[in-house]
mmCIF file of C-alpha atoms and ligand atoms in Angstrom:
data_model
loop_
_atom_site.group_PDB
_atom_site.id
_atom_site.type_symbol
_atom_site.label_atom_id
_atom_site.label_comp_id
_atom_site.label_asym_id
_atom_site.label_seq_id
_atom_site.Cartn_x
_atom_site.Cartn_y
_atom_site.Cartn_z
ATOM 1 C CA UNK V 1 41.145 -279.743 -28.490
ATOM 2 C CA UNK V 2 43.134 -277.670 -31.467
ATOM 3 C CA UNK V 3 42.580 -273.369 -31.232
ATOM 4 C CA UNK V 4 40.467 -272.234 -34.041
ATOM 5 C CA UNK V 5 39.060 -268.894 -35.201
ATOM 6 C CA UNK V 6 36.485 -267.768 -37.875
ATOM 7 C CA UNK V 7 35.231 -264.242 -39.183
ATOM 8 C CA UNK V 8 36.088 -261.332 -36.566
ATOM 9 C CA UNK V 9 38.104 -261.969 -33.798
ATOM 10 C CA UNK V 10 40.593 -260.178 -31.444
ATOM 11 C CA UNK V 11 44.421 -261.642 -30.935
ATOM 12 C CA UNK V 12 44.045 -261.284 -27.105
ATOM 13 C CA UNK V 13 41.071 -261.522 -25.272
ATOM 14 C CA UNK V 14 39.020 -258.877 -23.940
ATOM 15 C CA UNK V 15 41.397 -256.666 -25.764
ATOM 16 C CA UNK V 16 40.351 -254.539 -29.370
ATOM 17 C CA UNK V 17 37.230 -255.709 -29.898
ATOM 18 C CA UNK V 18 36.224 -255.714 -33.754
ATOM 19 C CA UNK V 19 34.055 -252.895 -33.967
ATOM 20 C CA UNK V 20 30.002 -253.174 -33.293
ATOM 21 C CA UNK V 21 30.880 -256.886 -31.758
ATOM 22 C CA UNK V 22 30.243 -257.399 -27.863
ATOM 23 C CA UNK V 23 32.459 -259.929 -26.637
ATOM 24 C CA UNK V 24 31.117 -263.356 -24.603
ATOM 25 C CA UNK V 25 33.360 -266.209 -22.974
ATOM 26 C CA UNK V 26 32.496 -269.526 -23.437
ATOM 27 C CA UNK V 27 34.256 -271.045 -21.364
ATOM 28 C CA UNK V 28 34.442 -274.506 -19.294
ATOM 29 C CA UNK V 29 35.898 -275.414 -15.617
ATOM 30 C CA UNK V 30 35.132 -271.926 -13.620
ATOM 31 C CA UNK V 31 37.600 -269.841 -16.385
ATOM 32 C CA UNK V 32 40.162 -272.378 -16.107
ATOM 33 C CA UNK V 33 39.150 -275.036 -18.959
ATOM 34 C CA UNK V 34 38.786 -275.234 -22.548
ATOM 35 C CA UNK V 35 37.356 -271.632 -23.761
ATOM 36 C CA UNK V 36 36.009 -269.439 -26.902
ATOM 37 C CA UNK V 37 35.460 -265.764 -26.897
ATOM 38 C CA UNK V 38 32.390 -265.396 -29.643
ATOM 39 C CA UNK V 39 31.858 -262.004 -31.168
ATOM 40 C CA UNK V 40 28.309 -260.876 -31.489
ATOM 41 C CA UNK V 41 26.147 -258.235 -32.904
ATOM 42 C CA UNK V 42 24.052 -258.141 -30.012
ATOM 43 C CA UNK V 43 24.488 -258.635 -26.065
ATOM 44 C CA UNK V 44 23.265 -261.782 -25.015
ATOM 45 C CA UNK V 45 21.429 -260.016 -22.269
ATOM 46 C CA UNK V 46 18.936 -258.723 -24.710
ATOM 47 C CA UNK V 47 15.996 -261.427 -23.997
ATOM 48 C CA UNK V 48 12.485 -260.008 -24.153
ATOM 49 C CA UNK V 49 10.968 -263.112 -22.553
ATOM 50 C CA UNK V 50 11.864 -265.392 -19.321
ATOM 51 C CA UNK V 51 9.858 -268.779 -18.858
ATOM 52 C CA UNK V 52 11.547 -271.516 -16.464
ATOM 53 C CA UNK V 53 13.478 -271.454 -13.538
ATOM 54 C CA UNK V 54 16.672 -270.348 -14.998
ATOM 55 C CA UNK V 55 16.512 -266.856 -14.992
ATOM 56 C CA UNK V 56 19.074 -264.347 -13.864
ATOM 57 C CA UNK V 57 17.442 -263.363 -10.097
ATOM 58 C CA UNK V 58 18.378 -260.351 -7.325
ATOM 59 C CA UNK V 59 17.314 -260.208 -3.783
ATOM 60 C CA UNK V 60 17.322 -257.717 -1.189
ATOM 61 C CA UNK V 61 18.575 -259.991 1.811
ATOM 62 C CA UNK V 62 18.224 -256.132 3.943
ATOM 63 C CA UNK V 63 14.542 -257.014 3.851
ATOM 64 C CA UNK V 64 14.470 -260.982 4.876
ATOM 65 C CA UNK V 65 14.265 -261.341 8.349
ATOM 66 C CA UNK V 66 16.455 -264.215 10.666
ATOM 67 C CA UNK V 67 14.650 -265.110 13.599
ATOM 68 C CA UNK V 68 18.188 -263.871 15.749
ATOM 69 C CA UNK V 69 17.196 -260.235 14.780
ATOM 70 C CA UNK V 70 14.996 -260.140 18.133
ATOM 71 C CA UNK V 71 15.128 -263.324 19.592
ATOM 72 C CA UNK V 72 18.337 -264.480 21.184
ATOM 73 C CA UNK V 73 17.351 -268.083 21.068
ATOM 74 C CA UNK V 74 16.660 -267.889 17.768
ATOM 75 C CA UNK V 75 18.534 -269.250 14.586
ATOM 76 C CA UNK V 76 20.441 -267.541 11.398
ATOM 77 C CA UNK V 77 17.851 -267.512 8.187
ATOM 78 C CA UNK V 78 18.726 -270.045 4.946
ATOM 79 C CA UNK V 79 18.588 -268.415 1.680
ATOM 80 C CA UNK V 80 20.381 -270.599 -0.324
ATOM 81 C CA UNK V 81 21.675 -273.849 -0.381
ATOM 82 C CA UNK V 82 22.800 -277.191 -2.308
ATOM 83 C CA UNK V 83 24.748 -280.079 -0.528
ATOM 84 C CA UNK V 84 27.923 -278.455 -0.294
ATOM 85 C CA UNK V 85 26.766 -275.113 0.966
ATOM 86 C CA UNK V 86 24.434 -273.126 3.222
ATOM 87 C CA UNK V 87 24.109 -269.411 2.476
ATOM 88 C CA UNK V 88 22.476 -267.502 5.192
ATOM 89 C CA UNK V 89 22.009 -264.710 7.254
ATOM 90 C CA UNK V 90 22.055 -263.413 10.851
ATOM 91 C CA UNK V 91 21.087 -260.330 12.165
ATOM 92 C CA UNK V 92 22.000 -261.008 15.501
ATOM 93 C CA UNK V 93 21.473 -257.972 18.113
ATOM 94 C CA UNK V 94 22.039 -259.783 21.275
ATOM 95 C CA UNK V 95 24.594 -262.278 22.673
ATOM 96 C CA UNK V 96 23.909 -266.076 21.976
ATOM 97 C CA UNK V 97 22.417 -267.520 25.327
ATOM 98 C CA UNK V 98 24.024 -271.006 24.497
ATOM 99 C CA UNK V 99 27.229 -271.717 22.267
ATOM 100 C CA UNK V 100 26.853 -273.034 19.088
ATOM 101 C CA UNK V 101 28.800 -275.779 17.162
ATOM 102 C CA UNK V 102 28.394 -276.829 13.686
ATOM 103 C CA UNK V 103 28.163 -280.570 13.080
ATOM 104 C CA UNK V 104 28.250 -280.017 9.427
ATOM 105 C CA UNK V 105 30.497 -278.013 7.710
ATOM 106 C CA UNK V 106 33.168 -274.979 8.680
ATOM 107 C CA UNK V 107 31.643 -271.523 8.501
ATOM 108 C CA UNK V 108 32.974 -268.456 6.911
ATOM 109 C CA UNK V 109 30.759 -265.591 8.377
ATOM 110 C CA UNK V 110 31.033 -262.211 6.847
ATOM 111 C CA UNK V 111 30.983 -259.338 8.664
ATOM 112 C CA UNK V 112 28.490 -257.105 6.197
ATOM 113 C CA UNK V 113 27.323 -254.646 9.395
ATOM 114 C CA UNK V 114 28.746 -254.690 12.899
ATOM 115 C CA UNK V 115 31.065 -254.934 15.246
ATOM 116 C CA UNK V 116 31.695 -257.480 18.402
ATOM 117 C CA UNK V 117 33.269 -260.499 19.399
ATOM 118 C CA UNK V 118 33.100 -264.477 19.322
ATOM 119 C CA UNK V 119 34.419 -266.703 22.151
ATOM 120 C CA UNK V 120 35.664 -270.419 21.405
ATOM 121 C CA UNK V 121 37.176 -273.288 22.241
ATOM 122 C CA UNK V 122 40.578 -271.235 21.273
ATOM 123 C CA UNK V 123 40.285 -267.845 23.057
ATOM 124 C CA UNK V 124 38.426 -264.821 21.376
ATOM 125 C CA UNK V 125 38.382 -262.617 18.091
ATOM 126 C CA UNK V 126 36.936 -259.246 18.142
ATOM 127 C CA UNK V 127 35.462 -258.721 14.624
ATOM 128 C CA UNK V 128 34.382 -255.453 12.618
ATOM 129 C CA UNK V 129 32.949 -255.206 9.033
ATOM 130 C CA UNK V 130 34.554 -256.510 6.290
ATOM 131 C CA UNK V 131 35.822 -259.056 8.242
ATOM 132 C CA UNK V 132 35.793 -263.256 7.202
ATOM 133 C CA UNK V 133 35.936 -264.909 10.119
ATOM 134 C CA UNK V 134 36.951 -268.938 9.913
ATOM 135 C CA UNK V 135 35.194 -271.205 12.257
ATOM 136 C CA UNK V 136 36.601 -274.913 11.693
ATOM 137 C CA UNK V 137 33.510 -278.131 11.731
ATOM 138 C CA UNK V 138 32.920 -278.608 15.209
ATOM 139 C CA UNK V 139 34.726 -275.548 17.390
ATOM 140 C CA UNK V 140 32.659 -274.321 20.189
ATOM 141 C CA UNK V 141 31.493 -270.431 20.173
ATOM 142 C CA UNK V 142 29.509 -268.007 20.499
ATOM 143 C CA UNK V 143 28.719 -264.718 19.136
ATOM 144 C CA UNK V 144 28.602 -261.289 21.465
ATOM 145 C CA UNK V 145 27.156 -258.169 18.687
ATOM 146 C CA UNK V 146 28.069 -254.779 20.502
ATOM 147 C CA UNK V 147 26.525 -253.139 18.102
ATOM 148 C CA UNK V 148 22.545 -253.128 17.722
ATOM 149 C CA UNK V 149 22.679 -253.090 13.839
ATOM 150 C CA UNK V 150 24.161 -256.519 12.666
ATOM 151 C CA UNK V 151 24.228 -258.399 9.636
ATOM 152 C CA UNK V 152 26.358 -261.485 9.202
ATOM 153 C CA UNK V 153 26.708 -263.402 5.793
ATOM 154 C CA UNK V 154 27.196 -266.961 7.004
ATOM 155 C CA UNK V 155 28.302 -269.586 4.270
ATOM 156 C CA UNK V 156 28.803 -272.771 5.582
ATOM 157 C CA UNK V 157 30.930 -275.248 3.488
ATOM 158 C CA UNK V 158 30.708 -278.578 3.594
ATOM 159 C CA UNK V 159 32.631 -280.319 5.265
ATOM 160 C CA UNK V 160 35.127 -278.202 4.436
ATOM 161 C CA UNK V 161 36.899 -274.388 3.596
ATOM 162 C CA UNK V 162 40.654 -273.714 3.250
ATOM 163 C CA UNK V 163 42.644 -271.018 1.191
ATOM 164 C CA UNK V 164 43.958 -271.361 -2.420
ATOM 165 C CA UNK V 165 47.166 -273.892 -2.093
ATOM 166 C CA UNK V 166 50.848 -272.549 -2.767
ATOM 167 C CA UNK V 167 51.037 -274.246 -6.148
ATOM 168 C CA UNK V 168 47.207 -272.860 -6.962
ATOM 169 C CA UNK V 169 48.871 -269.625 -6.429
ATOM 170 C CA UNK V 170 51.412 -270.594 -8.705
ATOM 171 C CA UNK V 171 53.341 -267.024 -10.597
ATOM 172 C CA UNK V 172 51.659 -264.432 -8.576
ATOM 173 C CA UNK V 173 53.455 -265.853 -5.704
ATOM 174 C CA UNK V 174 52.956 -267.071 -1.895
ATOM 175 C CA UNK V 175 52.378 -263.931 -0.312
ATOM 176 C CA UNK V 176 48.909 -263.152 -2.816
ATOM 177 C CA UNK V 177 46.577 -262.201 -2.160
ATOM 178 C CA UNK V 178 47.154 -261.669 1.098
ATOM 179 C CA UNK V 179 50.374 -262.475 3.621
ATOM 180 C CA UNK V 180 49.961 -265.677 5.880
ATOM 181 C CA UNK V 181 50.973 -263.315 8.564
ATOM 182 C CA UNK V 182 47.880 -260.628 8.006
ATOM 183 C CA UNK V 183 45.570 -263.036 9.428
ATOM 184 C CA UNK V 184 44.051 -262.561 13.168
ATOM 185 C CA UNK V 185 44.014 -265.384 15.676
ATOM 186 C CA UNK V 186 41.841 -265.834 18.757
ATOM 187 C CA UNK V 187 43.310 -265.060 21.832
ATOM 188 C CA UNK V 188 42.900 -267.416 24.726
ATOM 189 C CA UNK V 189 41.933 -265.161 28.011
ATOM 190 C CA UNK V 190 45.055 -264.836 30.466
ATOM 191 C CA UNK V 191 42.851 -266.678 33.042
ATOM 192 C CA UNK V 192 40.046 -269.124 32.676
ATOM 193 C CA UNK V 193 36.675 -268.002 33.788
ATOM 194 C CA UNK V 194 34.620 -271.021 35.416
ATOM 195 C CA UNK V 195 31.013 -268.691 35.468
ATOM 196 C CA UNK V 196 29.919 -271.069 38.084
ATOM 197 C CA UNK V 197 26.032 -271.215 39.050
ATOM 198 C CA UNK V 198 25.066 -270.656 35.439
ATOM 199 C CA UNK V 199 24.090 -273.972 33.239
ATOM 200 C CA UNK V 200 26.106 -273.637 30.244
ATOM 201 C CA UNK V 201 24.526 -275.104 26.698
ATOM 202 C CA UNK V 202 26.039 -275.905 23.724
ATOM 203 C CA UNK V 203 23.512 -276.519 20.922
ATOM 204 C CA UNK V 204 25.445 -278.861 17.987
ATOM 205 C CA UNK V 205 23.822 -278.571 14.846
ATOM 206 C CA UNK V 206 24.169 -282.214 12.723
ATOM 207 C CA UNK V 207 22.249 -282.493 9.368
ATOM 208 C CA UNK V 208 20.331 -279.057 10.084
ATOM 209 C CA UNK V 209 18.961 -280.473 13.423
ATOM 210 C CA UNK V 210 20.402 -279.268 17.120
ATOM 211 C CA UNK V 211 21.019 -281.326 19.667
ATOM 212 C CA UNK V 212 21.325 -279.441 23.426
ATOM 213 C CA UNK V 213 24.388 -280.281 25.612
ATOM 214 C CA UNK V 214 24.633 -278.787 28.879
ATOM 215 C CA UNK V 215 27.556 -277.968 30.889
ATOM 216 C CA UNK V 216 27.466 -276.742 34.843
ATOM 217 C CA UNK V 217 30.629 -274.724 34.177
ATOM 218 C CA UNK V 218 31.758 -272.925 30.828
ATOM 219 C CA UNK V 219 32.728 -275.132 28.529
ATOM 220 C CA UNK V 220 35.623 -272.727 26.772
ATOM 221 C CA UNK V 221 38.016 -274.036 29.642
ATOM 222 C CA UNK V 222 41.256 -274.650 27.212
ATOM 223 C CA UNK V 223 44.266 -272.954 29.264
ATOM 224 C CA UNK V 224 46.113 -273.566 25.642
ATOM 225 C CA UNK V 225 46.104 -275.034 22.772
ATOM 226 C CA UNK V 226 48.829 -276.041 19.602
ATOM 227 C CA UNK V 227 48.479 -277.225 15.811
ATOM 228 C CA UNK V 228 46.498 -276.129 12.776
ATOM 229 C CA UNK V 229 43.432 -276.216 13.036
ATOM 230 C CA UNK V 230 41.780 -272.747 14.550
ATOM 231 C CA UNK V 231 39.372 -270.142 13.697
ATOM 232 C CA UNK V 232 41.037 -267.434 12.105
ATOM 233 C CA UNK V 233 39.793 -264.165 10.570
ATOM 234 C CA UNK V 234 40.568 -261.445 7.564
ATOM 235 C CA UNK V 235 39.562 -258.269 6.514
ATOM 236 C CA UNK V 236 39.102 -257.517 3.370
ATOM 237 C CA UNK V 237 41.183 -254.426 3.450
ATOM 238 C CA UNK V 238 44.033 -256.763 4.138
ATOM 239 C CA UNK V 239 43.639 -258.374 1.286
ATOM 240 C CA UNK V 240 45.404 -256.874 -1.649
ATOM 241 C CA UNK V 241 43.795 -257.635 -5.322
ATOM 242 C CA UNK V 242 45.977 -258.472 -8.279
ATOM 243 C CA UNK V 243 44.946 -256.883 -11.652
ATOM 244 C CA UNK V 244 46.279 -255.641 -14.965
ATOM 245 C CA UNK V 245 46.374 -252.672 -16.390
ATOM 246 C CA UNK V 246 46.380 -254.064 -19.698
ATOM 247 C CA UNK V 247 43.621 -256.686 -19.341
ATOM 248 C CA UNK V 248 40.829 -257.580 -17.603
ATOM 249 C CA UNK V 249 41.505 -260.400 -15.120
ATOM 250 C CA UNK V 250 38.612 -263.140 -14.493
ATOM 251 C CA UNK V 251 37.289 -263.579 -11.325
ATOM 252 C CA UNK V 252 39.621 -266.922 -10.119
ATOM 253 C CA UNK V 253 42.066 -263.995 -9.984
ATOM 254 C CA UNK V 254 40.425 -262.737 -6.962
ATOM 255 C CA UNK V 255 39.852 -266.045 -4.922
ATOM 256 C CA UNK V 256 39.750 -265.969 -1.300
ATOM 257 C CA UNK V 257 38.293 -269.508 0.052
ATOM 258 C CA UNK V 258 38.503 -273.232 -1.868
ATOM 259 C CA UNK V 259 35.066 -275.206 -0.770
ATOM 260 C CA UNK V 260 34.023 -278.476 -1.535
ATOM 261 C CA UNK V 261 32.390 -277.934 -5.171
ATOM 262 C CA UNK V 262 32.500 -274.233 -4.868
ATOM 263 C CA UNK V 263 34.235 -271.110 -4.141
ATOM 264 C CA UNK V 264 34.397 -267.691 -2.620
ATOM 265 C CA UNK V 265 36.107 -265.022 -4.237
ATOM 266 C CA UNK V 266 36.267 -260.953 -3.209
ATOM 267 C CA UNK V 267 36.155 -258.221 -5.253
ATOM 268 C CA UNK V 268 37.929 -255.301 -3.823
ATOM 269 C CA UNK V 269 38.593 -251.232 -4.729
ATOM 270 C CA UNK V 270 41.728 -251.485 -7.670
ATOM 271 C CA UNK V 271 42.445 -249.253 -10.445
ATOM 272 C CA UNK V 272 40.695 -249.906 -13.725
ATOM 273 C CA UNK V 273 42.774 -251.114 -17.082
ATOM 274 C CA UNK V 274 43.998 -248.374 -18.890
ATOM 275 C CA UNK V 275 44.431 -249.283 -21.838
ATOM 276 C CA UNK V 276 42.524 -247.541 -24.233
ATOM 277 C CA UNK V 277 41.268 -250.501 -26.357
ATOM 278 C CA UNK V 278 40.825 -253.264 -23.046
ATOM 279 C CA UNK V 279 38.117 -254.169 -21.774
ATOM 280 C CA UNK V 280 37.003 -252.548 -18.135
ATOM 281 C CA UNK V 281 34.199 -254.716 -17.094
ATOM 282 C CA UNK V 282 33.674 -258.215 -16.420
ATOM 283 C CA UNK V 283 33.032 -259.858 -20.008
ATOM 284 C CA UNK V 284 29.365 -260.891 -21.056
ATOM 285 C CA UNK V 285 29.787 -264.965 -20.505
ATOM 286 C CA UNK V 286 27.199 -267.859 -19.484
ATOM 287 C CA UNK V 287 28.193 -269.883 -16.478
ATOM 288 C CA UNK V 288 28.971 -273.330 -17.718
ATOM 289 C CA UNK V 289 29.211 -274.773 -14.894
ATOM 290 C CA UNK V 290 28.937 -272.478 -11.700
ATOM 291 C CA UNK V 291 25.753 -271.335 -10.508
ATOM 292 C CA UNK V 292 26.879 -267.763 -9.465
ATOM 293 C CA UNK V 293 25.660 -265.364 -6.174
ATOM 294 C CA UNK V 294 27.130 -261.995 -5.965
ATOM 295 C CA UNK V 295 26.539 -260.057 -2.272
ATOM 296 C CA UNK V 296 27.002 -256.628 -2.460
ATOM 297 C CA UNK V 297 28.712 -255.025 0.458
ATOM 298 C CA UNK V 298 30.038 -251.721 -0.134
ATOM 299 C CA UNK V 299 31.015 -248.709 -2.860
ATOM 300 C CA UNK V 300 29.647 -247.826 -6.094
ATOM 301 C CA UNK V 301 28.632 -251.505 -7.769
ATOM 302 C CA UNK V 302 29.423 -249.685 -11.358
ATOM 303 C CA UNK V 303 28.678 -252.657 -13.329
ATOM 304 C CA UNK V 304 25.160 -253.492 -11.711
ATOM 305 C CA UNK V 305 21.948 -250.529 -12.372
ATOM 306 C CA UNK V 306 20.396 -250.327 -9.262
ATOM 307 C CA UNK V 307 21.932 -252.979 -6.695
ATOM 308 C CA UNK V 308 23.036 -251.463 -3.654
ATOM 309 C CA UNK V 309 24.382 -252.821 -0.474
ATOM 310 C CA UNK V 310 22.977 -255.846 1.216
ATOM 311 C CA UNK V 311 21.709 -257.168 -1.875
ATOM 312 C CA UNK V 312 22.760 -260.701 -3.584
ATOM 313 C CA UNK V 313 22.214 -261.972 -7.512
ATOM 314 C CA UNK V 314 22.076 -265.272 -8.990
ATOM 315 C CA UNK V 315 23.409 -266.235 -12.467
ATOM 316 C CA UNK V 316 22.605 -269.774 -12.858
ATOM 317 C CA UNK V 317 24.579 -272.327 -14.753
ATOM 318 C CA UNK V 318 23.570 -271.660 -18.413
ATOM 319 C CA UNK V 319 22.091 -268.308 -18.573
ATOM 320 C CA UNK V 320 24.130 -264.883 -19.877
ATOM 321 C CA UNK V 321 25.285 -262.236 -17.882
ATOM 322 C CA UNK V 322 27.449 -259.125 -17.886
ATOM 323 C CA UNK V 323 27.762 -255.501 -17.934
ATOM 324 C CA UNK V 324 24.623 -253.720 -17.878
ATOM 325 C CA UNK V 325 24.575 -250.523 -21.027
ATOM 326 C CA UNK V 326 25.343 -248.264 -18.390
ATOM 327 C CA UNK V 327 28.369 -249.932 -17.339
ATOM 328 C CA UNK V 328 29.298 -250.436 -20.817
ATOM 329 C CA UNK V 329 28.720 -246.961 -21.937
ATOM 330 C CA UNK V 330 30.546 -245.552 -19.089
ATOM 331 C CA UNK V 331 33.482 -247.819 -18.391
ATOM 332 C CA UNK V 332 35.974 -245.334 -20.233
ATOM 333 C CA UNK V 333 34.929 -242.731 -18.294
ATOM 334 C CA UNK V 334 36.125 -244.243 -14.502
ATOM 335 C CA UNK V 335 39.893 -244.944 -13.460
ATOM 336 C CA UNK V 336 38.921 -246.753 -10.253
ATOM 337 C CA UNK V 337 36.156 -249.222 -8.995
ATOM 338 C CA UNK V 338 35.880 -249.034 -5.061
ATOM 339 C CA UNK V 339 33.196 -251.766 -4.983
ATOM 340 C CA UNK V 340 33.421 -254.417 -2.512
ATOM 341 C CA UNK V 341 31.863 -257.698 -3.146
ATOM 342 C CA UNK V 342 31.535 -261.420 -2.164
ATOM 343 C CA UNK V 343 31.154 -264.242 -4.517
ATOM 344 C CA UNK V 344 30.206 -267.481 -4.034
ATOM 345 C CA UNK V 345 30.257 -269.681 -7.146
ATOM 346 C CA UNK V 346 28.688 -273.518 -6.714
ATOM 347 C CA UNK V 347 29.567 -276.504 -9.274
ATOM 348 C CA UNK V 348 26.400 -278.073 -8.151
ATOM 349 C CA UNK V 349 22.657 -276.671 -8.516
ATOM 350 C CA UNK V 350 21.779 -273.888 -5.967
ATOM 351 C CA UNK V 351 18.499 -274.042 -4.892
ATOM 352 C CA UNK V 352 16.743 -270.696 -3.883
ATOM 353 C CA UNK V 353 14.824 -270.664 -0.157
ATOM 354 C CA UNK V 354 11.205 -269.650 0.018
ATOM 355 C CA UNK V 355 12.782 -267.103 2.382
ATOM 356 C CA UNK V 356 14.507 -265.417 -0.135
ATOM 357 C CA UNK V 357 12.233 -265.811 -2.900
ATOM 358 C CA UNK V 358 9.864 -263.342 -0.507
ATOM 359 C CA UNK V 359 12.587 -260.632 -0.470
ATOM 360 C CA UNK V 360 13.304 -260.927 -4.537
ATOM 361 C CA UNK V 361 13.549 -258.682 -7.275
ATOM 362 C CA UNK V 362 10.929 -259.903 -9.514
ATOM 363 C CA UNK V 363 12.441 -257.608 -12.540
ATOM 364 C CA UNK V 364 15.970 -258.466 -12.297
ATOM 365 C CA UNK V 365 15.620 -260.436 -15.752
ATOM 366 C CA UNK V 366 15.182 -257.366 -17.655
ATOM 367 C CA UNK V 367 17.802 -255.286 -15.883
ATOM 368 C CA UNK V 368 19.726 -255.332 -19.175
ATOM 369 C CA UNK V 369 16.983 -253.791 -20.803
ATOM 370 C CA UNK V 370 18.487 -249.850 -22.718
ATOM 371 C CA UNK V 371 17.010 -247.332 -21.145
HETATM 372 FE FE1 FE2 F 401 29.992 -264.270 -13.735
#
């Protein structure tokens, strides 16, 4: 297609905005396809009325409630899911009594609350919060919380997660957004602990169902291991945003994890754009074809009126979101965002789990609402 423009417009995006106009992207292909930047006279958010299931929703996933919270035997909680993803949640307090494998996808759990450690078939990462931990389809583990207070993000991808490519990295270089060398790698135990006299299960979990395997000695018994496939893990302070301070970057700047269909990006603390006449928060647009969730893990969300930590939203494919007035009002007025956020952005339909429905935010629509 041929670049056109009509009536007001700005030569650079999100940059000088003709005056009175509030600027939207249209765009196609996740901010990477064929785009428009349309110049209104009102935000798009300004809908008095909501009918359908499209609307813009917030839960408060501190109030739903995973079985794991006081039952060791018991499972992580769906919230949200399609065919190429499983959000959920764990609030696990104790140790698993078996070790779990995934039959389905790889996992990316993130460490919202907690601290502890998870053994597996290639030795043992501690974790803390703000960590992503990798765990490849099929590796043994299992999770040890020494902390009482735990909340785990778990998004499992299916079948499969890795990190953007070299070439999808392309000018900003290999070592963005964060070095090969930053990440943390089990380590196997100097020597191998049989735990005779103890039945050891491993519960494999195919198409959502678990089958039980039992073991009479523990089953982590690899003395060493080579190649590349492991579980690996990140924190988020090791991973060092790019931005501009002339223009405001859109979110595949800030990609952490390629899924099948979808991916995870991380918003982190940076220094706002200064120039005067750009744009310092995220541009009004209507997903085109990402249904979007937003979990909110830390810092001042400055964009967002009342989310605080703990909490998720969902923009589905089609409807308008952005800045609330606040954010709008106020965004000469910062230098710095410290928020810390994970997205998880899905080609394909999300659907919403009864689970999470019970934990919503029935207003959220109308969030956009002046004051
Ligand atoms: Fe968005």
């Amino acid at each position: 297609m041929y670049l056109y423009h009509q009536g007001k417009h700005t030569r650079q995006a999100h940059v000088d905005l003709p005056e009175g106009t509030f600027e939207e992207e249209h765009g196609r292909l996740g901010f990477f396809g064929p785009v428009s930047h349309l110049y209104r006279v009102h935000p798009p958010t300004d809908w008095t009325s909501f009918e359908g299931p499209l609307r813009p929703r917030a839960f408060d996933f501190n109030e739903a409630r995973p079985a794991d919270i006081d039952d060791p035997r018991g499972s992580r909680l769906r919230l949200m899911y399609n065919n190429d993803v499983v959000v959920s949640i764990s609030r696990r307090s104790e140790a698993m009594p078996y070790y779990f494998r995934n039959g389905d996808g790889d996992e990316v759990w993130f460490v919202h609350e907690g601290e502890g450690r998870i053994e597996t078939d290639y030795g043992e990462l501690t974790y803390e919060k703000g960590d992503y931990i990798v765990i490849p389809r099929v590796t043994t583990y299992r999770v040890h919380p020494s902390t009482k207070e735990n909340f785990f993000l778990i998004i499992e991808a299916i079948p499969q997660v890795t990190v953007p490519s070299m070439a999808q990295k392309g000018l900003i270089g290999v070592h963005a957004l964060f070095d090969q060398s930053a990440i943390t790698l089990p380590k196997l135990p100097d020597v191998y602990e049989e735990r005779a006299g103890t039945d050891h299960e491993i519960v494999v979990q195919r198409e959502g169902t678990w089958t039980s395997v039992v073991y009479p000695f523990n089953p982590l018994d690899a003395v060493g291991w080579k190649g590349d496939c492991y579980p690996w893990k990140i924190n988020v302070r090791d991973i060092r945003p790019v931005m501009s301070h002339r223009v405001h970057l859109p979110p595949p700047a800030h990609t952490t994890f390629m899924l099948n269909n979808a991916v995870i990006c991380t918003f982190l603390p940076r220094p706002l754009e200064e120039d005067a006449d750009a744009l310092k928060v995220p541009f009004y647009h209507r997903n085109a074809d990402y249904d979007e969730v937003l979990f909110y893990h830390a810092g001042n969300f400055f964009s967002r009126d009342n989310i605080k930590p703990g909490m998720v939203t969902f923009h589905p494919t089609g409807m308008h979101h952005g800045p609330h007035p606040k954010a709008l009002a106020n965004m000469h007025k910062i230098e710095r965002t410290d928020e810390i956020a994970v997205m998880l952005d899905t080609l394909n339909t999300l659907h919403i789990a009864p689970e999470s429905e019970s934990v919503e935010w029935k207003e959220y629509w109308q969030s956009w609402k002046k004051k």
